[in-house]
Short mmCIF file of C-alpha atoms in Angstrom, two decimals:
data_model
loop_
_atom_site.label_atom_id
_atom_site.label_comp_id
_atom_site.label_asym_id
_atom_site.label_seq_id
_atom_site.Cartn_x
_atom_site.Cartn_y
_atom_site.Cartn_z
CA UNK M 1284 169.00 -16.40 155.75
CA UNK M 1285 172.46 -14.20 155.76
CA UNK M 1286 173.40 -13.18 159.15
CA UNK M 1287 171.22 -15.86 161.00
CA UNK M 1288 171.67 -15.90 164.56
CA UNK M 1289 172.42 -19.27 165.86
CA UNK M 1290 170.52 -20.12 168.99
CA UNK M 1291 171.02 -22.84 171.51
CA UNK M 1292 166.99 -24.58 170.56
CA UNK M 1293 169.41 -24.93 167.74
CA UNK M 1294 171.00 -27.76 169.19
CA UNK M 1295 168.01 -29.33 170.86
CA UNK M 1296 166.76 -29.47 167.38
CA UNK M 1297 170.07 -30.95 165.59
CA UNK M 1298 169.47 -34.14 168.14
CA UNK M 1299 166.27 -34.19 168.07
CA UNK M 1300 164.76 -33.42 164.60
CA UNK M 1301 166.32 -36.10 163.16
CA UNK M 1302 165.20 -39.18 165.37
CA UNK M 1303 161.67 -37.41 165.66
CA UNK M 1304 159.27 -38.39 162.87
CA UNK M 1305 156.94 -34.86 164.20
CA UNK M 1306 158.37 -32.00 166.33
CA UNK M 1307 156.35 -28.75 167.32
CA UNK M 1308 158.34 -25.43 168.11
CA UNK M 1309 156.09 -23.58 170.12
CA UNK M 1310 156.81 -20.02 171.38
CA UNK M 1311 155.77 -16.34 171.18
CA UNK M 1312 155.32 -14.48 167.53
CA UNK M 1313 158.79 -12.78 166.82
CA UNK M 1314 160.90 -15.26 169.12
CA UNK M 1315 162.78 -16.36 165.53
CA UNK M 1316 160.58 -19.91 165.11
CA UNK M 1317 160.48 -19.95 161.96
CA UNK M 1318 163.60 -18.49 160.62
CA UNK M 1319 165.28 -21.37 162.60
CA UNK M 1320 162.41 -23.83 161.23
CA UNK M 1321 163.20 -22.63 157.58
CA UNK M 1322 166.77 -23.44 157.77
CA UNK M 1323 166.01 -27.53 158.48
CA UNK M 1324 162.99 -27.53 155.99
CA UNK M 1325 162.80 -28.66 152.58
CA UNK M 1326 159.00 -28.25 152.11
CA UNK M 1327 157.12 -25.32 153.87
CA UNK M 1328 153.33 -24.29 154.18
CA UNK M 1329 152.89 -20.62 155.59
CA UNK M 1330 149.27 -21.14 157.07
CA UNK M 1331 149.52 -17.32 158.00
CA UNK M 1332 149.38 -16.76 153.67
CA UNK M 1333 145.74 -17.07 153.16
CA UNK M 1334 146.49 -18.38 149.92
CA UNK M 1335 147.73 -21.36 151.04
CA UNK M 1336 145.15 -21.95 154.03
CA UNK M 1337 142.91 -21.78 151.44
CA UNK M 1338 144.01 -24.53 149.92
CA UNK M 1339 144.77 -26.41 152.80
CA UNK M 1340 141.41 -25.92 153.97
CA UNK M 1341 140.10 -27.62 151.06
CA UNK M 1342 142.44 -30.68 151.13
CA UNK M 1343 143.92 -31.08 154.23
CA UNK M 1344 146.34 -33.94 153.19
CA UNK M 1345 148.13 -31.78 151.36
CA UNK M 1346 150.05 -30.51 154.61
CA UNK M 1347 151.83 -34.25 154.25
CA UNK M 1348 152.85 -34.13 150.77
CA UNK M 1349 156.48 -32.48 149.70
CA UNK M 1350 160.12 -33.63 150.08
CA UNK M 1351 161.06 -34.17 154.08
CA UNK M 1352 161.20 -32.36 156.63
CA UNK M 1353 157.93 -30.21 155.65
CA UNK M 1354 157.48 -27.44 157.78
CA UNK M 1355 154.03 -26.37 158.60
CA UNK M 1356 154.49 -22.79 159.86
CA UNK M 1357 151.53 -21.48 162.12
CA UNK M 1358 149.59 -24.78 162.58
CA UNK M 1359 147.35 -23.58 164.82
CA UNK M 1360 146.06 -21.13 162.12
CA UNK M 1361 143.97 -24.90 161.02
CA UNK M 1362 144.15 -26.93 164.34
CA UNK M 1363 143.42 -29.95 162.04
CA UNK M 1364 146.34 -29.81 161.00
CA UNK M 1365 147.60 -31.85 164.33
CA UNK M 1366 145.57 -34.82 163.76
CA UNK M 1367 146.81 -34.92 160.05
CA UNK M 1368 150.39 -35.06 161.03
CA UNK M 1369 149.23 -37.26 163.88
CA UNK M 1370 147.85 -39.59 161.04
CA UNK M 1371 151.00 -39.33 158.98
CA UNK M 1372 153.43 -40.83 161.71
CA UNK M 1373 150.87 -43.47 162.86
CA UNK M 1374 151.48 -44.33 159.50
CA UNK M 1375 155.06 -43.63 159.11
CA UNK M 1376 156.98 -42.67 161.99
CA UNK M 1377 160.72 -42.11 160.15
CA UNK M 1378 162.62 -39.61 162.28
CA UNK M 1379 162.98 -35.98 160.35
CA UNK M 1380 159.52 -35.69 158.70
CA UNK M 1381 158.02 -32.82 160.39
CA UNK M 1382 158.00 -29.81 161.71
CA UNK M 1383 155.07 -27.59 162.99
CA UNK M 1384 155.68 -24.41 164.81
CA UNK M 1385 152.94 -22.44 167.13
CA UNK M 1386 152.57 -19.15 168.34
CA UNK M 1387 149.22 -19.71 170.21
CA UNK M 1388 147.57 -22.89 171.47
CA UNK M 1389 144.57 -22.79 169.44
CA UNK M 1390 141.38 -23.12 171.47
CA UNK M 1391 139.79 -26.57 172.77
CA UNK M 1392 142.44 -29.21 172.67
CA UNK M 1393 143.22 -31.08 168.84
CA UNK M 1394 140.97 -34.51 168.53
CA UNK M 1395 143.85 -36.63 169.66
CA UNK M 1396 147.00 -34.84 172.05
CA UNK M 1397 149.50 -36.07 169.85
CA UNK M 1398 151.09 -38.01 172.57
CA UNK M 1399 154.03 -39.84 171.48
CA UNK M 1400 154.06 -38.77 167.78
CA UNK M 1401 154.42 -35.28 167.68
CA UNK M 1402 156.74 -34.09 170.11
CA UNK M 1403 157.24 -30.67 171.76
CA UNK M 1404 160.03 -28.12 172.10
CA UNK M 1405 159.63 -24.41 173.61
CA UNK M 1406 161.70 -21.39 171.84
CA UNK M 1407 162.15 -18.15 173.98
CA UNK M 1408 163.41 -14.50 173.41
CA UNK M 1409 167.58 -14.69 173.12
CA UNK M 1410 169.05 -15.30 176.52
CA UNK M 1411 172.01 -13.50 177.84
CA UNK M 1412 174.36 -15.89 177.02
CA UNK M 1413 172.77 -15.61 172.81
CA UNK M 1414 173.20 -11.89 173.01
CA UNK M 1415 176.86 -11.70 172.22
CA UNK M 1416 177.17 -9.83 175.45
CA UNK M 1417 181.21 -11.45 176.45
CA UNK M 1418 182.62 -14.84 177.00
CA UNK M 1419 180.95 -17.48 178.63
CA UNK M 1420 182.74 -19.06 181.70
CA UNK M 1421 180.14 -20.63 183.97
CA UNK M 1422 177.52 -23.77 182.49
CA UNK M 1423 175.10 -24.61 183.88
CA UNK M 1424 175.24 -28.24 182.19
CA UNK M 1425 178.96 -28.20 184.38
CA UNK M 1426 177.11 -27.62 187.62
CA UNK M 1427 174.27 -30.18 186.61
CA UNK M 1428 176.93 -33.03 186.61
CA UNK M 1429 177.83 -33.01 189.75
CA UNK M 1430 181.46 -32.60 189.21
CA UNK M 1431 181.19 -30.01 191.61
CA UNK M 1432 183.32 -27.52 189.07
CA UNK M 1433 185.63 -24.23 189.99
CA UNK M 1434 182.84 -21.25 189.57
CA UNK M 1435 185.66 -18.45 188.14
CA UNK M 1436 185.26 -15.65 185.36
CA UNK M 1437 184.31 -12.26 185.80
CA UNK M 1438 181.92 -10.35 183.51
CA UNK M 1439 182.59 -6.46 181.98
CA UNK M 1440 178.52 -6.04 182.33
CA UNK M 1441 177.36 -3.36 184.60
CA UNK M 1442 174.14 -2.24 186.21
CA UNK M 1443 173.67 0.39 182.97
CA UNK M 1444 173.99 -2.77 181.22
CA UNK M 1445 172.14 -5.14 182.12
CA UNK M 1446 169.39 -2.24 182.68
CA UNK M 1447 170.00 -1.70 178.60
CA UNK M 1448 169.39 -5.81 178.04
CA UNK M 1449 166.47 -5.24 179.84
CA UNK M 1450 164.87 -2.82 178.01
CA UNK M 1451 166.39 -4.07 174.50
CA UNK M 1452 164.46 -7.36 174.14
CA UNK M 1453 165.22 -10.67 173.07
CA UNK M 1454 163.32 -10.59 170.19
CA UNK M 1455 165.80 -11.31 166.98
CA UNK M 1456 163.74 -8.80 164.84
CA UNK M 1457 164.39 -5.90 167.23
CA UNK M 1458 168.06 -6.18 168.50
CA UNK M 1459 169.72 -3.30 167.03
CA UNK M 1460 166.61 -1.06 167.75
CA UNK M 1461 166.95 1.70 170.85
CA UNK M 1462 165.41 5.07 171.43
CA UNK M 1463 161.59 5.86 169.45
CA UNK M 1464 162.15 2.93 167.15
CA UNK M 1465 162.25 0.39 169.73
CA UNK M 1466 159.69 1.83 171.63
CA UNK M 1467 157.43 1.47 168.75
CA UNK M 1468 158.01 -1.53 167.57
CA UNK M 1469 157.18 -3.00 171.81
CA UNK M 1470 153.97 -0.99 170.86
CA UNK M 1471 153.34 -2.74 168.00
CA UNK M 1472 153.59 -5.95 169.58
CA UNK M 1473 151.54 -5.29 172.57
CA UNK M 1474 148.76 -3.51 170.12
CA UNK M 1475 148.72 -6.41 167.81
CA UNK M 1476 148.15 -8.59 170.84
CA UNK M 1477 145.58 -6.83 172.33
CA UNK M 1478 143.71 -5.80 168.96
CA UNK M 1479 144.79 -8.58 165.97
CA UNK M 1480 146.05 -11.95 168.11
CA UNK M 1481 142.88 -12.66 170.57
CA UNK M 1482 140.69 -12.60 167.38
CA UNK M 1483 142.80 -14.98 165.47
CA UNK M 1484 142.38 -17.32 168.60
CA UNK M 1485 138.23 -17.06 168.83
CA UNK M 1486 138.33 -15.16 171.81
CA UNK M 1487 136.61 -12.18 172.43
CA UNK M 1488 137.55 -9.21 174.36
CA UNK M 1489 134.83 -6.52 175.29
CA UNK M 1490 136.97 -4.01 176.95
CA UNK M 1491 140.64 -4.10 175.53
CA UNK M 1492 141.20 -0.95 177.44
CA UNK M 1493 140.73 -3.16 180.54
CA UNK M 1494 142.68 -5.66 179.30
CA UNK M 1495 145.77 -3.49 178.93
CA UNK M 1496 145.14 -2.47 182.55
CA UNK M 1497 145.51 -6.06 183.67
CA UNK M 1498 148.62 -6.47 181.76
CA UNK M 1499 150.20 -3.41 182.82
CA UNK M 1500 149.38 -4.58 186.82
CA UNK M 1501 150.87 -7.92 185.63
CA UNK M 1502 153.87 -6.40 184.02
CA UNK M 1503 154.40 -4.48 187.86
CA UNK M 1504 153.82 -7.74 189.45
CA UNK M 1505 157.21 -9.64 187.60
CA UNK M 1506 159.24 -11.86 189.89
CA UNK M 1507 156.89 -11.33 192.25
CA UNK M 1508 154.14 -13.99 194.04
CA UNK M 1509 151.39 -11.85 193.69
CA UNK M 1510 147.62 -12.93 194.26
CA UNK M 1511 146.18 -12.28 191.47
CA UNK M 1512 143.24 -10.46 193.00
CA UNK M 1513 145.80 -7.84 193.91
CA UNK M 1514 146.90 -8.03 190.04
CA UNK M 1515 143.03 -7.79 189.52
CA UNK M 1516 142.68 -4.65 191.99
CA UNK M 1517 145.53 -2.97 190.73
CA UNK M 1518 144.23 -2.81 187.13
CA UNK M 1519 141.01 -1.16 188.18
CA UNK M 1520 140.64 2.48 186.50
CA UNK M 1521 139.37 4.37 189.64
CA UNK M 1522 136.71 2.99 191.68
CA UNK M 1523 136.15 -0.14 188.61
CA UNK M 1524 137.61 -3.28 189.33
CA UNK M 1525 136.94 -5.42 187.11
CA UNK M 1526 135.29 -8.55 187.70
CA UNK M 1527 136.98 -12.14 188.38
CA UNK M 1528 135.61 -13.36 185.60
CA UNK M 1529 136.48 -10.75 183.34
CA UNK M 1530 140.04 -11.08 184.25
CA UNK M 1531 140.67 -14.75 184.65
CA UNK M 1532 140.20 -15.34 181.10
CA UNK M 1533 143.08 -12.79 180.50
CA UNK M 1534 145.30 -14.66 181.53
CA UNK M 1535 143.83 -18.04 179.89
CA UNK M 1536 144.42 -16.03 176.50
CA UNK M 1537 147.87 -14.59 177.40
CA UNK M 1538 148.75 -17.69 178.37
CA UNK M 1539 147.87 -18.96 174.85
CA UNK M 1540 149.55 -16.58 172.94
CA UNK M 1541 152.87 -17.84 175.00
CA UNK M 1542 152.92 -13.24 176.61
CA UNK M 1543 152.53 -15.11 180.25
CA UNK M 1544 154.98 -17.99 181.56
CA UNK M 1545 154.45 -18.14 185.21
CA UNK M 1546 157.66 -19.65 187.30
CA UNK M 1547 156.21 -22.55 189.27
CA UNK M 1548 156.71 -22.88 192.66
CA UNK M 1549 159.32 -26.10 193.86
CA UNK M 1550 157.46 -28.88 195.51
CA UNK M 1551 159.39 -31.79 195.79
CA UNK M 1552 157.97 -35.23 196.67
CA UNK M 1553 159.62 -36.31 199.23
CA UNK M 1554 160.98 -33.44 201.07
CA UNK M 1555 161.66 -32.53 204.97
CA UNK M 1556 160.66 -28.46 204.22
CA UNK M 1557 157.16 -27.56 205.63
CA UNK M 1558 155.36 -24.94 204.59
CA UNK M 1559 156.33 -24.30 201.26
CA UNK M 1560 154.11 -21.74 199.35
CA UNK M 1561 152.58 -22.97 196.36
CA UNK M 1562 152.60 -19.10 194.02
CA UNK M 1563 154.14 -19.11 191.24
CA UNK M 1564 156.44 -15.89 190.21
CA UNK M 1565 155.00 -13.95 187.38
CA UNK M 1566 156.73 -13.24 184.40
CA UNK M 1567 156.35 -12.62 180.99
CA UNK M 1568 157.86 -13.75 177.51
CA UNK M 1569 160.11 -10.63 177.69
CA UNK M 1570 160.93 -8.68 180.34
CA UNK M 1571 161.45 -5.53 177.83
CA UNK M 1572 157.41 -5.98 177.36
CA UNK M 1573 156.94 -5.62 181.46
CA UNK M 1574 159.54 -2.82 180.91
CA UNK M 1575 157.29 -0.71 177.95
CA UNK M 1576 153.84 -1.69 179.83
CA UNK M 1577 154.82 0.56 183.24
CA UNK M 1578 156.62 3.18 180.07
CA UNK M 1579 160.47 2.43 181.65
CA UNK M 1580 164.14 2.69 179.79
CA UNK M 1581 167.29 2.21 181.20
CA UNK M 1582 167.89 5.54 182.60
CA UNK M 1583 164.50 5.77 184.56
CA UNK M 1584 164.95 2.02 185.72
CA UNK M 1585 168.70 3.00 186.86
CA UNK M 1586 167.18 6.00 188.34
CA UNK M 1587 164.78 4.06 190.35
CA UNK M 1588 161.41 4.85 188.77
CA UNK M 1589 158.42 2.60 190.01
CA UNK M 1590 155.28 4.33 188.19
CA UNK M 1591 152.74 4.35 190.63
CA UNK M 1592 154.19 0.83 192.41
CA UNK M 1593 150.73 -0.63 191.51
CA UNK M 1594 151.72 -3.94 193.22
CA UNK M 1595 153.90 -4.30 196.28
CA UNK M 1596 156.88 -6.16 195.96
CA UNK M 1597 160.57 -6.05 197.35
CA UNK M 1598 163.08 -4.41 196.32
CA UNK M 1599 163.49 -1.88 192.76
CA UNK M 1600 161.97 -2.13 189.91
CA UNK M 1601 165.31 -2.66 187.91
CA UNK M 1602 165.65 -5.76 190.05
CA UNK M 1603 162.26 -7.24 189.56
CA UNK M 1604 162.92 -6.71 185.45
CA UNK M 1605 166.42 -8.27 186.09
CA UNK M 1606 165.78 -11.22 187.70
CA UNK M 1607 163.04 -11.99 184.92
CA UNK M 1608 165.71 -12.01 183.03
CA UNK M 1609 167.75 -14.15 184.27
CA UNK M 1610 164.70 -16.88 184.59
CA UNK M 1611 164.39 -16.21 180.87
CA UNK M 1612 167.58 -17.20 180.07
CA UNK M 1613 167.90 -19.43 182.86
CA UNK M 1614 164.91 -21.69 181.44
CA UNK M 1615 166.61 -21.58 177.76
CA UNK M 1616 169.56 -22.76 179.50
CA UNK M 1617 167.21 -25.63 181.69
CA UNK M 1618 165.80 -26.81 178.87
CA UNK M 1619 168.48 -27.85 176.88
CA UNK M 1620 169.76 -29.59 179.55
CA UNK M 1621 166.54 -31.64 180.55
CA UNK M 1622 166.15 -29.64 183.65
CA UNK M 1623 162.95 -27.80 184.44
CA UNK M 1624 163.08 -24.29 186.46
CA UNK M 1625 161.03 -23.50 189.65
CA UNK M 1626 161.44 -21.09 192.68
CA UNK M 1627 161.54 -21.42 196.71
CA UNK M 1628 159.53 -19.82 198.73
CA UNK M 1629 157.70 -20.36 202.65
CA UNK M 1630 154.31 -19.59 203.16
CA UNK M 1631 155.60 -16.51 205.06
CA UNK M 1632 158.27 -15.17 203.08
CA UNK M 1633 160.63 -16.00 205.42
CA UNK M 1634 163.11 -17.97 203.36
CA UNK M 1635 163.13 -18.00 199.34
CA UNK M 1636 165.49 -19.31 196.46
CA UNK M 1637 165.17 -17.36 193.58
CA UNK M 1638 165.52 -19.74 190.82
CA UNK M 1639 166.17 -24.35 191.39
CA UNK M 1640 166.72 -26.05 188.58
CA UNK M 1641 165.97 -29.49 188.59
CA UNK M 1642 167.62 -32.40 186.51
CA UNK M 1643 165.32 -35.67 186.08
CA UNK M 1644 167.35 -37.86 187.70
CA UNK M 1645 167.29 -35.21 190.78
CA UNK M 1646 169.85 -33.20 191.01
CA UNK M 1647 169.72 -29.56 191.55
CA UNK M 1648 170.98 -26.50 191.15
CA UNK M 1649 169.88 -23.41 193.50
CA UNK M 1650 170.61 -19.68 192.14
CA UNK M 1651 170.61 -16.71 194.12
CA UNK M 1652 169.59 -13.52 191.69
CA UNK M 1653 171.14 -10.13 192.57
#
């Protein structure tokens, strides 16, 4: 574990983990869950090893045996193994005793949700500020407080930059990567989801072909409020569009496998703004996977390049790919802070706010991307 990357989940999970008797840390494959699991675990059972299922499979209870914390690595490889732990804390429910992490939610809910024993936490590509990219000098914890603190610092980032972070990924595994070998290891990943990770979920595809269609229109659609029947005509391979219920269970799966995480619209309860649309933005996991879907680096995003412009939208390309990054990060940042993150937007476009992030006890923070 030499040359771990500390992340800020990291410190969700020091206060957490150990007054939690069951935590789940759910995210994407490759986002670093279970290096960072491994590190607070003193038993571990890789359900990925079919060894191990194998034996699981045959005695469950064995997932609840070993020295504390046990880690349970790719639960949802035996979605019993939910109502086990479940079991386990009804039984005992000493903080620090487990800890499952996900990179799908397995298909049809577990027998019992797990409500108030197993607790969860989502884990996200590296955000800016876990990139090593400079000195911090703005929190958004600070501006959560109300305080009402002095917004200085200035950043040595450019646009060729930030175009770069774009393109590079957040995934731990592949910092360090550029040119062919990056690009092949973002095919990888989108392969394996399209070929290897739908199976392992049940799900059946018919046409993957199509399906990479739909999530290249997607991946042109980012930070945008798309319908999604113009995601659904813009994936069509010359006069085939593909049906509505073809495509709808696209993003069901994608959204399973973590690839999809929609920006919800803000609709506050009580609130003197009429007509507020009700779209979310569409992004996905990583903006470097929108970036290798439409076949864009840093020098064609910096040179403008919109292939084909499959979906209308506002603005460059290179802007659409940055501001999903910045609700990426912003949303790592959110979370640790109990805030969720949402976006602005009238019915008719005529006034937006890119990003509010919203504390529990209501207050908020409004970010302008650019």
């Amino acid at each position: 574990m030499d040359g771990y990357r500390r992340r800020i989940v990291d410190d969700e999970l020091d206060e957490l983990a150990p007054r939690l008797a069951a935590l789940a840390l759910e995210g994407p494959k490759a986002v670093g869950k279970t290096e960072t699991a491994l590190r607070r675990s003193a038993t571990v059972y890789r359900l990925d090893d079919p060894a191990v299922a194998e034996i699981v499979r045959a005695d469950p209870s064995r997932l609840v045996v070993g020295a504390r914390p046990v880690l349970i690595d790719e639960w949802q490889r035996f979605p019993p193994t939910w109502d086990v732990v479940r079991r386990a804390v009804d039984a005992d429910s000493t903080g620090g005793q487990f800890l499952l992490t996900g990179s799908a939610t397995p298909p049809g809910a577990p027998t019992h949700s797990g409500a108030g024993r197993i607790a969860t936490l989502r884990m996200r590509p590296l955000s800016l500020a876990e990139r090593d990219l400079g000195p911090v000098s703005v929190r958004l914890a600070d501006l959560l407080s109300g305080s009402r603190p002095q917004l200085h610092g200035e950043s040595t980032l450019r646009v060729a930059d930030y175009a770069y972070e774009v393109v590079a990924s957040g995934f731990p595994g592949l910092r360090g990567l550029s040119g062919r070998a990056l690009r092949s290891a973002l095919d990888g990943y989108l392969h394996r989801i399209v070929e290897h990770d739908i199976d392992e979920l049940g799900a059946r595809v018919r046409n993957p072909g199509a399906l990479r269609r739909w999530m290249t229109a997607y991946a042109a659609a980012t930070s945008s409020t798309a319908a999604f029947e113009t995601i659904r005509d813009a994936a069509s391979a010359g006069d085939s569009t593909p049906a509505r219920s073809t495509t709808i269970p696209y993003r069901r799966i994608l959204e399973q496998l973590w690839i999809i995480e929609d920006l919800p619209a803000w609709l506050p309860s009580r609130n003197r703004l009429r007509r507020l649309g009700e779209s979310p933005r569409h992004h996905l996991a990583d903006p470097a996977l929108a970036a290798r879907l439409l076949g864009v680096d840093a020098d064609t995003l910096l040179d403008g390049a919109d292939p084909g412009h499959l979906v209308p939208r506002d603005g460059s390309l290179l802007g659409a790919l940055f501001e999903s990054l910045v609700a990426l990060s912003v949303r790592v940042y959110g979370q640790a802070d109990e805030a969720t993150v949402s976006h602005l937007r009238t019915r008719g476009g005529e006034h937006e706010v890119d990003l509010i992030v919203e504390r529990s006890d209501g207050r908020v923070v409004a970010l302008e991307v650019k």
